[in-house]
């Protein structure tokens, strides 16, 4: 343990030394100045929210050359990614030590998590479509309902005007082409994002006999029309493709399909607005081998409204109701089921400024679930302002995760499972040191009961967990350099078995330095450290600690944006899941152009 902490201190010291290497400043917006929508469903500066929030913008994606969603998320110290191989293979999100099905992933506000397997297929989302990602850490049940024990990740796609095409190629015969564009015509706005990615990838498992190829096509279409004081909008998203994988030594492949249609009507009043919405979504995985019959499908229809009394950043109230019709179908290992849920929900969230120094937030949600009857969840938050640049926050939250349909009725399922319940608390300090420097830290604690695990025969409510730790973020602009440091220390304890929860490290450190050079050039260097962790409570295997270094170069040349990325610069070997491969040193070249 001392050796682990020593390593963390060593890398921390390197990046702090870099930040102090110069003392001439230029103005730039720090992360506390950024405006976020997800935590309160209203534009709010990060300085003024009640929980820990992180934003990744399209500009950062470009500067760091990120090639996949899991690569982006892994550069948050609060998130550890599990991976069953390369492109298209299953990825898991462990946010603040919680389970991979405890974090809700949204695309333009629509839930990506399926009702069967529970884990969202983030590996199929095109990075080139993304305008921004908002990571809200900690329980978000009042505004987002079940499955938010760990938090909410909201992925917002681009809505560009004009036309842009991007072509990239890289290691493993990886090819990616993207079109992004749109137009305004009178009071109509259209935008489209189209992506096609193909890769031979690499062998998924250490014992695999061949590479496991992957392809996917993504489409995102947005339409907005303004009619008087009202706005009508529609979003259609679809991701389809094929993934080859290793199943107990056999090389198989499966097709995926995630899509949704969202329709909104927004009515503006003098000091409030009403948002009516309808969502239809599908998540499908189908085995594609000639003799294969297994599949897992989720189909959801949802409609409702949200009424917001606008006020200002310090005072506003949101009231909402929705109805969800959820149908799930699965055939796996000879076990099949068809199951439906009807879910009715009502919720309210209110933010109020009591005095110049004190601001409060209160949220509650009542849910009626046909399988689990009624459940009340919610949160309470307080902001205390020492001054306009220094805020201390505290919050309490209660949330739950209903067992997914596979837990209940799939192979090894148990129809008598209880929902997992969470009681979380945190206290944060956010300090804007200057226009060029910001610091934030959060102490968090999460107690989870009725954790669902397999006892070797079927799923059971056999575990309870206690997770506590600290998040630290620091950002500073020095001359033409930007320094960004994130560190998370956590104790994710399985209290039933008296062990650390599987695949969750105690320590993660992310350090990024971006150099802004002449002639629209930049160089980004990112170092990531993750401490060792157990692979599973069912085996004695451990995943070792590792340090990765990535480098990216960008330049604008006569209307073209050119990027060259080297991942795993030092060609280190590491594992994100036992017996599954990760990539060695790899390269990617991207060229973008407007037309």
Coordinates of C-alpha atoms in Angstrom, one line a residue:
X1 CA 0.0 0.0 0.0
X2 CA 2.8 2.4 0.9
X3 CA 4.5 1.7 -2.5
X4 CA 1.2 2.5 -4.3
X5 CA 0.9 5.9 -2.5
X6 CA 4.6 6.6 -3.2
X7 CA 4.0 6.1 -6.9
X8 CA 1.0 8.4 -6.8
X9 CA 3.0 11.1 -5.0
X10 CA 5.8 10.8 -7.5
X11 CA 3.5 11.4 -10.5
X12 CA 1.7 14.2 -8.7
X13 CA 5.0 15.9 -8.0
X14 CA 6.0 15.8 -11.7
X15 CA 2.9 17.5 -12.9
X16 CA 2.8 20.1 -10.1
X17 CA 6.4 20.9 -10.9
X18 CA 5.4 21.5 -14.5
X19 CA 2.6 23.8 -13.4
X20 CA 5.1 26.0 -11.5
X21 CA 7.7 26.1 -14.3
X22 CA 6.5 29.5 -15.4
X23 CA 4.7 32.4 -13.8
X24 CA 3.2 34.5 -16.6
X25 CA -0.5 34.0 -17.1
X26 CA -3.0 34.4 -20.0
X27 CA -6.7 34.4 -19.4
X28 CA -8.6 31.2 -20.1
X29 CA -11.9 29.8 -18.8
X30 CA -11.2 27.2 -16.1
X31 CA -13.4 24.2 -15.4
X32 CA -15.3 26.0 -12.6
X33 CA -16.5 28.7 -15.1
X34 CA -17.9 26.1 -17.5
X35 CA -21.7 25.9 -17.7
X36 CA -23.3 22.4 -17.2
X37 CA -26.9 21.4 -17.7
X38 CA -27.1 17.8 -16.5
X39 CA -27.1 18.1 -12.6
X40 CA -30.1 20.5 -12.4
X41 CA -31.5 20.3 -15.9
X42 CA -30.7 24.0 -16.2
X43 CA -27.6 25.9 -17.3
X44 CA -25.5 26.4 -14.2
X45 CA -21.8 27.2 -13.6
X46 CA -19.9 24.2 -12.1
X47 CA -18.9 26.5 -9.3
X48 CA -22.6 26.6 -8.3
X49 CA -23.8 23.0 -8.6
X50 CA -24.3 20.8 -5.6
X51 CA -22.3 17.7 -6.6
X52 CA -19.0 17.0 -8.4
X53 CA -19.2 17.5 -12.2
X54 CA -16.8 17.1 -15.0
X55 CA -17.1 18.3 -18.6
X56 CA -15.3 17.0 -21.7
X57 CA -15.8 19.2 -24.8
X58 CA -15.2 18.6 -28.5
X59 CA -12.2 20.9 -28.3
X60 CA -10.6 18.7 -25.6
X61 CA -11.4 15.6 -27.7
X62 CA -9.6 17.2 -30.6
X63 CA -6.6 18.4 -28.5
X64 CA -6.1 15.0 -26.9
X65 CA -7.0 12.9 -30.0
X66 CA -9.5 10.7 -28.2
X67 CA -10.7 7.8 -30.4
X68 CA -13.4 6.1 -28.3
X69 CA -15.8 6.9 -25.5
X70 CA -14.1 4.5 -23.1
X71 CA -10.8 6.2 -23.7
X72 CA -12.4 9.6 -22.9
X73 CA -14.1 8.3 -19.7
X74 CA -10.9 6.5 -18.6
X75 CA -9.3 9.9 -18.5
X76 CA -11.5 10.9 -15.6
X77 CA -9.9 9.8 -12.3
X78 CA -13.3 8.9 -10.9
X79 CA -14.0 6.3 -13.6
X80 CA -12.3 2.9 -14.0
X81 CA -13.0 1.1 -17.3
X82 CA -13.3 -2.7 -17.6
X83 CA -12.7 -4.0 -21.2
X84 CA -13.1 -7.4 -22.8
X85 CA -10.7 -6.6 -25.6
X86 CA -10.5 -4.0 -28.3
X87 CA -12.9 -2.2 -30.6
X88 CA -16.5 -3.2 -30.1
X89 CA -15.9 -5.5 -27.1
X90 CA -17.9 -5.0 -23.9
X91 CA -16.9 -2.1 -21.8
X92 CA -17.8 -1.5 -18.1
X93 CA -18.0 1.8 -16.2
X94 CA -17.1 1.8 -12.5
X95 CA -17.8 5.4 -11.4
X96 CA -16.6 6.1 -7.9
X97 CA -16.3 2.4 -7.1
X98 CA -20.0 1.6 -7.9
X99 CA -21.1 -1.3 -10.2
X100 CA -21.0 -1.0 -14.0
X101 CA -24.9 -1.0 -14.0
X102 CA -25.1 1.8 -11.4
X103 CA -24.3 4.6 -13.9
X104 CA -26.9 5.9 -16.3
X105 CA -25.6 6.9 -19.7
X106 CA -27.7 9.3 -21.8
X107 CA -27.4 10.3 -25.4
X108 CA -29.1 13.7 -25.9
X109 CA -31.0 13.0 -22.7
X110 CA -32.2 9.5 -23.7
X111 CA -31.2 6.5 -21.5
X112 CA -28.8 4.1 -23.3
X113 CA -28.9 1.5 -20.5
X114 CA -30.9 -1.6 -21.7
X115 CA -33.6 -3.2 -19.5
X116 CA -32.1 -6.6 -19.9
X117 CA -28.3 -6.6 -19.4
X118 CA -28.3 -3.2 -17.6
X119 CA -24.8 -2.2 -18.9
X120 CA -24.9 0.5 -21.7
X121 CA -23.0 -0.3 -24.9
X122 CA -20.8 2.8 -24.8
X123 CA -18.3 1.1 -27.1
X124 CA -20.5 1.7 -30.2
X125 CA -20.8 5.5 -29.8
X126 CA -18.8 7.7 -32.3
X127 CA -16.5 10.1 -30.7
X128 CA -16.6 12.4 -33.7
X129 CA -20.3 13.1 -33.1
X130 CA -19.8 14.5 -29.6
X131 CA -20.1 18.2 -28.8
X132 CA -19.7 17.6 -25.0
X133 CA -19.9 15.0 -22.3
X134 CA -21.2 15.9 -18.8
X135 CA -20.2 13.6 -16.0
X136 CA -22.3 14.1 -12.9
X137 CA -20.8 12.1 -10.1
X138 CA -22.8 10.8 -7.2
X139 CA -26.5 9.8 -6.9
X140 CA -28.8 11.7 -9.3
X141 CA -32.1 9.8 -8.5
X142 CA -34.4 12.9 -8.0
X143 CA -34.0 14.1 -11.6
X144 CA -33.0 10.9 -13.3
X145 CA -34.6 8.0 -11.4
X146 CA -33.3 4.5 -11.0
X147 CA -29.8 3.2 -12.0
X148 CA -28.0 6.4 -10.9
X149 CA -26.3 5.1 -7.8
X150 CA -22.9 6.0 -9.3
X151 CA -24.0 9.0 -11.3
X152 CA -25.1 10.2 -14.8
X153 CA -23.1 10.6 -18.0
X154 CA -24.8 12.7 -20.6
X155 CA -23.4 12.6 -24.1
X156 CA -24.5 15.6 -26.2
X157 CA -24.1 15.4 -30.0
X158 CA -22.9 18.1 -32.4
X159 CA -25.4 20.4 -34.1
X160 CA -23.1 22.1 -36.6
X161 CA -24.0 24.5 -39.4
X162 CA -22.0 24.0 -42.6
X163 CA -20.3 20.8 -43.7
X164 CA -17.3 19.0 -42.3
X165 CA -15.7 15.7 -43.3
X166 CA -13.1 13.7 -41.3
X167 CA -11.0 10.8 -42.4
X168 CA -8.7 8.9 -40.1
X169 CA -6.6 5.7 -40.3
X170 CA -4.6 3.9 -37.7
X171 CA -3.1 0.7 -36.3
X172 CA -5.0 -2.6 -36.9
X173 CA -6.2 -1.4 -40.3
X174 CA -8.6 0.9 -38.6
X175 CA -10.5 3.3 -40.9
X176 CA -13.0 6.0 -39.8
X177 CA -15.0 8.4 -41.9
X178 CA -17.3 11.1 -40.5
X179 CA -19.7 13.6 -42.0
X180 CA -21.1 16.4 -39.8
X181 CA -23.2 19.3 -41.1
X182 CA -26.4 21.2 -41.1
X183 CA -28.2 24.3 -42.2
X184 CA -30.6 27.0 -41.1
X185 CA -33.6 27.8 -43.3
X186 CA -35.9 30.6 -42.0
X187 CA -37.1 29.2 -38.6
X188 CA -35.9 25.6 -39.4
X189 CA -32.6 24.1 -38.2
X190 CA -31.3 20.8 -39.5
X191 CA -28.1 19.0 -38.4
X192 CA -26.7 15.5 -39.2
X193 CA -23.8 13.4 -38.0
X194 CA -22.8 10.2 -39.9
X195 CA -20.0 7.9 -38.9
X196 CA -18.6 4.6 -40.3
X197 CA -15.8 2.8 -38.5
X198 CA -14.1 -0.5 -39.4
X199 CA -11.1 -2.2 -37.7
X200 CA -9.4 -5.5 -37.7
X201 CA -8.7 -4.8 -34.1
X202 CA -6.6 -7.3 -32.1
X203 CA -7.2 -10.6 -30.4
X204 CA -9.8 -10.2 -27.6
X205 CA -8.3 -12.8 -25.3
X206 CA -4.8 -13.9 -24.5
X207 CA -5.7 -17.4 -25.7
X208 CA -7.5 -16.2 -28.9
X209 CA -6.4 -17.7 -32.2
X210 CA -7.3 -14.8 -34.4
X211 CA -8.1 -11.1 -34.4
X212 CA -11.6 -9.9 -33.7
X213 CA -12.8 -7.4 -36.3
X214 CA -15.4 -4.7 -35.7
X215 CA -17.6 -2.3 -37.7
X216 CA -20.2 0.2 -36.8
X217 CA -22.3 2.9 -38.4
X218 CA -23.7 5.8 -36.4
X219 CA -26.4 8.2 -37.5
X220 CA -27.6 11.3 -35.5
X221 CA -30.2 13.6 -36.9
X222 CA -31.6 16.8 -35.2
X223 CA -34.4 19.1 -36.3
X224 CA -35.7 22.3 -34.6
X225 CA -38.4 24.7 -35.6
X226 CA -39.4 27.8 -33.7
X227 CA -43.1 28.8 -33.9
X228 CA -43.9 31.9 -31.9
X229 CA -42.9 31.4 -28.3
X230 CA -42.7 27.6 -28.8
X231 CA -40.0 25.3 -30.0
X232 CA -40.5 21.9 -31.6
X233 CA -37.5 19.5 -31.8
X234 CA -36.8 16.0 -32.8
X235 CA -33.7 13.8 -32.4
X236 CA -33.1 10.4 -34.1
X237 CA -30.0 8.4 -33.1
X238 CA -29.0 4.9 -34.4
X239 CA -25.9 2.8 -34.0
X240 CA -25.6 -0.6 -35.9
X241 CA -22.8 -2.9 -36.6
X242 CA -21.0 -6.2 -36.0
X243 CA -18.5 -7.4 -33.4
X244 CA -16.4 -10.6 -33.6
X245 CA -15.5 -12.0 -30.2
X246 CA -14.1 -15.1 -28.4
X247 CA -16.6 -17.3 -26.6
X248 CA -14.8 -20.1 -24.7
X249 CA -12.3 -20.6 -27.5
X250 CA -14.8 -20.3 -30.4
X251 CA -14.7 -17.2 -32.6
X252 CA -18.3 -15.9 -32.9
X253 CA -19.8 -12.6 -33.9
X254 CA -22.9 -10.6 -33.0
X255 CA -24.9 -7.7 -34.4
X256 CA -25.8 -4.7 -32.3
X257 CA -28.5 -2.0 -32.7
X258 CA -29.2 0.9 -30.4
X259 CA -31.6 3.6 -31.6
X260 CA -34.0 6.2 -30.3
X261 CA -36.4 8.8 -31.4
X262 CA -37.1 11.8 -29.2
X263 CA -39.8 14.4 -29.8
X264 CA -40.1 17.6 -27.8
X265 CA -42.5 20.5 -27.7
X266 CA -41.3 23.4 -25.5
X267 CA -43.8 26.2 -24.6
X268 CA -42.3 29.4 -23.3
X269 CA -44.2 31.6 -20.8
X270 CA -43.2 34.9 -19.1
X271 CA -41.2 33.3 -16.3
X272 CA -41.5 29.6 -16.9
X273 CA -41.6 26.9 -19.6
X274 CA -43.3 23.6 -20.2
X275 CA -41.5 20.7 -22.0
X276 CA -43.6 17.8 -23.4
X277 CA -41.7 14.8 -24.6
X278 CA -42.1 11.4 -26.2
X279 CA -39.3 8.8 -26.5
X280 CA -39.2 5.5 -28.4
X281 CA -36.0 3.5 -28.0
X282 CA -34.6 0.0 -28.8
X283 CA -31.5 -1.8 -27.7
X284 CA -30.7 -5.1 -29.4
X285 CA -27.9 -7.7 -29.5
X286 CA -28.4 -10.7 -31.9
X287 CA -26.0 -13.5 -32.4
X288 CA -25.0 -13.6 -36.0
X289 CA -23.5 -17.1 -36.5
X290 CA -25.5 -19.4 -38.9
X291 CA -26.7 -21.7 -36.1
X292 CA -27.0 -19.0 -33.4
X293 CA -30.4 -18.2 -31.9
X294 CA -29.5 -16.1 -28.8
X295 CA -30.6 -12.5 -28.5
X296 CA -31.4 -9.8 -26.0
X297 CA -33.8 -6.9 -26.8
X298 CA -35.2 -3.9 -24.9
X299 CA -38.0 -1.7 -26.3
X300 CA -39.3 1.3 -24.4
X301 CA -42.0 3.9 -25.0
X302 CA -41.9 6.9 -22.7
X303 CA -43.8 10.2 -22.5
X304 CA -44.3 12.9 -20.0
X305 CA -43.7 16.6 -19.2
X306 CA -41.4 18.9 -17.2
X307 CA -42.5 22.3 -16.0
X308 CA -39.8 24.7 -15.0
X309 CA -40.2 28.0 -13.1
X310 CA -37.2 29.7 -14.5
X311 CA -36.1 32.3 -11.9
X312 CA -32.3 32.6 -12.1
X313 CA -29.3 30.5 -11.4
X314 CA -29.9 30.8 -7.7
X315 CA -33.7 30.2 -7.7
X316 CA -35.7 27.8 -9.9
X317 CA -38.1 24.8 -9.6
X318 CA -38.7 21.9 -11.9
X319 CA -41.8 19.6 -11.6
X320 CA -42.1 16.5 -13.8
X321 CA -44.1 13.4 -14.5
X322 CA -43.5 10.5 -16.9
X323 CA -44.8 7.1 -17.9
X324 CA -42.6 4.3 -19.2
X325 CA -43.7 1.1 -21.0
X326 CA -40.7 -1.2 -20.9
X327 CA -40.7 -4.6 -22.8
X328 CA -37.7 -7.0 -22.6
X329 CA -37.1 -10.2 -24.6
X330 CA -34.1 -12.6 -24.3
X331 CA -32.9 -16.1 -25.2
X332 CA -29.5 -17.0 -23.7
X333 CA -28.0 -20.4 -22.9
X334 CA -31.4 -22.0 -23.6
X335 CA -33.3 -19.8 -21.2
X336 CA -35.8 -17.4 -22.6
X337 CA -38.2 -14.8 -21.2
X338 CA -40.6 -12.0 -22.1
X339 CA -41.3 -9.4 -19.5
X340 CA -42.9 -5.9 -19.3
X341 CA -42.8 -3.1 -16.8
X342 CA -45.0 -0.2 -16.4
X343 CA -43.3 2.6 -14.5
X344 CA -45.0 5.8 -13.4
X345 CA -42.9 8.6 -11.9
X346 CA -43.5 12.1 -10.4
X347 CA -40.6 14.3 -9.2
X348 CA -39.7 17.8 -8.1
X349 CA -36.4 19.6 -7.8
X350 CA -36.1 23.1 -6.3
X351 CA -33.1 25.4 -5.8
X352 CA -33.4 28.4 -3.6
X353 CA -31.0 31.1 -2.4
X354 CA -31.7 31.8 1.3
X355 CA -29.1 34.5 1.8
X356 CA -26.0 35.9 0.1
X357 CA -24.0 33.0 1.5
X358 CA -26.5 30.1 1.5
X359 CA -28.2 28.2 -1.3
X360 CA -30.2 25.0 -1.0
X361 CA -31.5 22.3 -3.3
X362 CA -34.2 19.7 -2.6
X363 CA -35.4 16.9 -4.9
X364 CA -37.7 14.0 -4.5
X365 CA -39.0 11.3 -6.9
X366 CA -41.9 8.9 -6.4
X367 CA -41.8 5.8 -8.6
X368 CA -44.5 3.2 -9.1
X369 CA -43.0 0.1 -10.7
X370 CA -45.2 -2.9 -11.6
X371 CA -42.6 -5.4 -10.4
X372 CA -41.4 -3.4 -7.3
X373 CA -44.5 -1.3 -6.3
X374 CA -43.5 2.1 -4.8
X375 CA -40.1 3.6 -4.1
X376 CA -39.2 7.1 -2.9
X377 CA -35.8 8.5 -3.7
X378 CA -34.3 12.0 -3.6
X379 CA -31.6 14.3 -2.5
X380 CA -30.8 17.4 -0.4
X381 CA -27.9 19.8 -1.1
X382 CA -26.4 23.0 0.4
X383 CA -24.0 25.5 -1.0
X384 CA -22.2 27.8 1.4
X385 CA -20.3 30.7 -0.2
X386 CA -17.3 32.0 1.7
X387 CA -17.0 34.5 -1.2
X388 CA -17.9 34.6 -4.9
X389 CA -15.0 32.3 -5.8
X390 CA -15.0 29.9 -2.9
X391 CA -17.9 27.4 -2.3
X392 CA -18.4 24.6 0.2
X393 CA -21.1 22.1 -0.7
X394 CA -22.8 19.2 1.0
X395 CA -25.4 16.7 -0.2
X396 CA -27.3 13.6 0.9
X397 CA -29.1 11.2 -1.5
X398 CA -31.1 8.1 -1.6
X399 CA -31.4 6.0 -4.8
X400 CA -32.0 2.5 -6.0
X401 CA -31.5 0.1 -8.9
X402 CA -34.2 -2.3 -9.8
X403 CA -32.8 -5.7 -10.9
X404 CA -32.7 -5.9 -14.7
X405 CA -34.7 -8.5 -16.5
X406 CA -31.7 -10.8 -17.0
X407 CA -31.1 -10.8 -13.2
X408 CA -34.7 -11.8 -12.7
X409 CA -35.5 -14.2 -15.5
X410 CA -32.4 -14.9 -17.5
X411 CA -29.9 -17.8 -17.2
X412 CA -29.2 -18.2 -13.5
X413 CA -31.9 -15.5 -12.7
X414 CA -33.9 -15.1 -9.6
X415 CA -37.4 -13.6 -9.7
X416 CA -37.4 -12.9 -6.0
X417 CA -34.6 -10.3 -6.0
X418 CA -35.0 -7.1 -4.1
X419 CA -33.8 -3.7 -5.5
X420 CA -30.4 -2.5 -4.7
X421 CA -30.5 0.6 -2.4
X422 CA -28.0 3.3 -1.9
X423 CA -27.5 6.1 0.7
X424 CA -24.8 8.5 -0.4
X425 CA -23.3 11.7 1.0
X426 CA -20.5 14.0 0.0
X427 CA -18.9 17.3 0.9
X428 CA -17.1 19.4 -1.6
X429 CA -14.9 22.5 -1.8
X430 CA -14.6 24.4 -5.1
X431 CA -12.2 27.4 -5.3
X432 CA -11.5 29.6 -8.3
X433 CA -8.1 30.8 -7.4
X434 CA -7.9 33.2 -10.3
X435 CA -9.1 33.6 -13.9
X436 CA -6.4 31.0 -14.8
X437 CA -6.5 28.6 -11.9
X438 CA -9.2 26.4 -10.2
X439 CA -9.2 23.7 -7.6
X440 CA -11.9 21.4 -6.3
X441 CA -12.0 18.4 -3.9
X442 CA -14.8 16.1 -2.8
X443 CA -15.1 13.6 0.1
X444 CA -17.7 11.0 -0.8
X445 CA -19.4 8.1 1.0
X446 CA -21.8 5.6 -0.4
X447 CA -23.5 2.7 1.4
X448 CA -25.2 0.1 -0.8
X449 CA -27.4 -2.8 0.4
X450 CA -28.9 -5.8 -1.4
X451 CA -26.1 -5.9 -3.9
X452 CA -26.9 -8.5 -6.6
X453 CA -24.3 -11.2 -7.3
X454 CA -24.3 -14.8 -8.4
X455 CA -23.8 -17.4 -5.7
X456 CA -22.5 -19.7 -8.5
X457 CA -26.0 -21.0 -9.2
X458 CA -28.3 -18.1 -9.5
X459 CA -28.4 -14.3 -8.7
X460 CA -28.9 -13.4 -5.0
X461 CA -29.1 -10.3 -2.8
X462 CA -26.0 -11.5 -1.0
X463 CA -23.7 -8.4 -0.7
X464 CA -23.5 -5.0 0.8
X465 CA -20.8 -2.4 0.1
X466 CA -19.4 0.7 1.6
X467 CA -17.4 3.0 -0.7
X468 CA -15.7 6.1 0.5
X469 CA -12.9 8.3 -0.9
X470 CA -11.8 11.7 -2.2
X471 CA -11.7 13.3 -5.7
X472 CA -9.3 16.1 -6.4
X473 CA -9.2 18.3 -9.5
X474 CA -6.7 21.1 -10.3
X475 CA -6.4 23.2 -13.5
X476 CA -4.0 26.0 -14.4
X477 CA -3.1 28.0 -17.5
X478 CA 0.6 29.0 -17.6
X479 CA 1.9 31.0 -20.6
X480 CA 0.8 28.9 -23.5
X481 CA 0.3 25.7 -21.5
X482 CA -2.7 24.2 -19.8
X483 CA -2.1 21.8 -16.9
X484 CA -4.9 19.5 -15.7
X485 CA -4.5 17.1 -12.8
X486 CA -7.2 14.7 -11.4
X487 CA -6.7 12.2 -8.5
X488 CA -9.1 9.8 -6.9
X489 CA -8.5 7.7 -3.8
X490 CA -11.2 5.3 -2.8
X491 CA -12.0 2.3 -0.6
X492 CA -14.6 0.3 -2.5
X493 CA -15.3 -2.4 0.1
X494 CA -17.4 -5.5 -0.3
X495 CA -18.5 -5.8 3.4
X496 CA -20.0 -9.2 3.0
X497 CA -16.8 -10.9 1.8
X498 CA -14.4 -8.4 3.5
X499 CA -12.6 -7.7 0.2
X500 CA -12.2 -4.8 -2.2
X501 CA -14.8 -4.8 -4.9
X502 CA -13.6 -6.4 -8.2
X503 CA -11.9 -4.3 -10.9
X504 CA -11.9 -1.1 -8.8
X505 CA -8.6 0.4 -8.0
X506 CA -7.8 2.4 -4.8
X507 CA -5.9 5.1 -6.7
X508 CA -6.2 6.7 -10.1
X509 CA -4.1 9.7 -11.2
X510 CA -4.6 11.6 -14.5
X511 CA -2.2 14.3 -15.5
X512 CA -2.5 16.2 -18.8
X513 CA -0.3 19.0 -20.2
X514 CA -1.3 20.8 -23.4
X515 CA 1.2 23.1 -25.2
X516 CA -0.4 25.7 -27.5
X517 CA 2.2 26.5 -30.2
X518 CA 2.5 29.0 -33.0
X519 CA 0.6 28.5 -36.3
X520 CA -2.4 26.9 -34.7
X521 CA -0.4 23.9 -33.4
X522 CA -0.8 22.0 -30.1
X523 CA 0.9 19.1 -28.4
X524 CA -1.0 17.2 -25.7
X525 CA 0.7 14.7 -23.3
X526 CA -1.4 12.6 -20.9
X527 CA -0.2 10.3 -18.1
X528 CA -2.6 7.9 -16.4
X529 CA -1.8 5.8 -13.4
X530 CA -4.1 3.1 -12.0
X531 CA -3.3 1.0 -8.9
X532 CA -3.7 -2.8 -8.8
X533 CA -7.1 -4.4 -8.2
X534 CA -8.8 -7.8 -7.9
X535 CA -10.3 -9.3 -11.1
X536 CA -13.2 -11.1 -9.3
X537 CA -14.3 -12.5 -6.0
X538 CA -14.6 -15.9 -7.8
X539 CA -10.9 -16.2 -8.6
X540 CA -7.5 -15.3 -7.1
X541 CA -6.3 -13.3 -10.1
X542 CA -5.1 -9.7 -9.8
X543 CA -4.9 -6.9 -12.3
X544 CA -1.6 -5.1 -11.8
X545 CA -1.0 -1.4 -11.5
X546 CA 0.2 0.4 -14.6
X547 CA 1.2 3.8 -16.1
X548 CA 0.2 4.8 -19.6
X549 CA 1.5 7.8 -21.6
X550 CA -0.4 9.1 -24.6
X551 CA 0.7 12.0 -26.9
X552 CA -1.2 13.9 -29.6
X553 CA -0.3 16.6 -32.1
X554 CA -2.7 18.8 -33.9
X555 CA -2.3 21.5 -36.6
X556 CA -4.5 23.6 -38.8
X557 CA -3.1 23.8 -42.3
X558 CA -4.8 25.9 -45.0
X559 CA -8.3 24.9 -43.9
X560 CA -7.4 21.3 -42.9
X561 CA -7.3 20.1 -39.3
X562 CA -4.5 17.4 -39.0
X563 CA -4.1 15.2 -35.9
X564 CA -1.6 12.5 -35.1
X565 CA -2.1 10.4 -31.9
X566 CA 0.2 7.9 -30.2
X567 CA -1.5 5.8 -27.6
X568 CA 0.5 3.9 -25.0
X569 CA 3.7 5.6 -26.0
X570 CA 5.9 3.5 -23.8
X571 CA 4.3 0.2 -25.1
X572 CA 3.3 -1.0 -21.6
X573 CA 1.5 -4.3 -21.0
X574 CA -1.6 -4.1 -18.8
X575 CA -5.0 -5.7 -18.3
X576 CA -8.4 -4.2 -17.7
X577 CA -9.9 -7.7 -17.2
X578 CA -8.2 -11.0 -16.6
X579 CA -7.3 -13.0 -19.7
X580 CA -8.4 -10.1 -22.0
X581 CA -5.9 -8.2 -24.1
X582 CA -5.3 -4.5 -24.3
X583 CA -3.5 -2.6 -27.1
X584 CA 0.2 -1.9 -27.2
X585 CA 1.6 1.2 -28.8
X586 CA -0.8 2.3 -31.5
X587 CA -1.1 5.2 -34.0
X588 CA -3.9 7.2 -35.5
X589 CA -3.9 9.9 -38.2
X590 CA -6.9 12.2 -38.8
X591 CA -7.6 14.8 -41.4
X592 CA -10.7 17.1 -41.2
X593 CA -11.9 19.7 -43.6
X594 CA -14.8 22.1 -44.1
X595 CA -16.5 22.3 -47.5

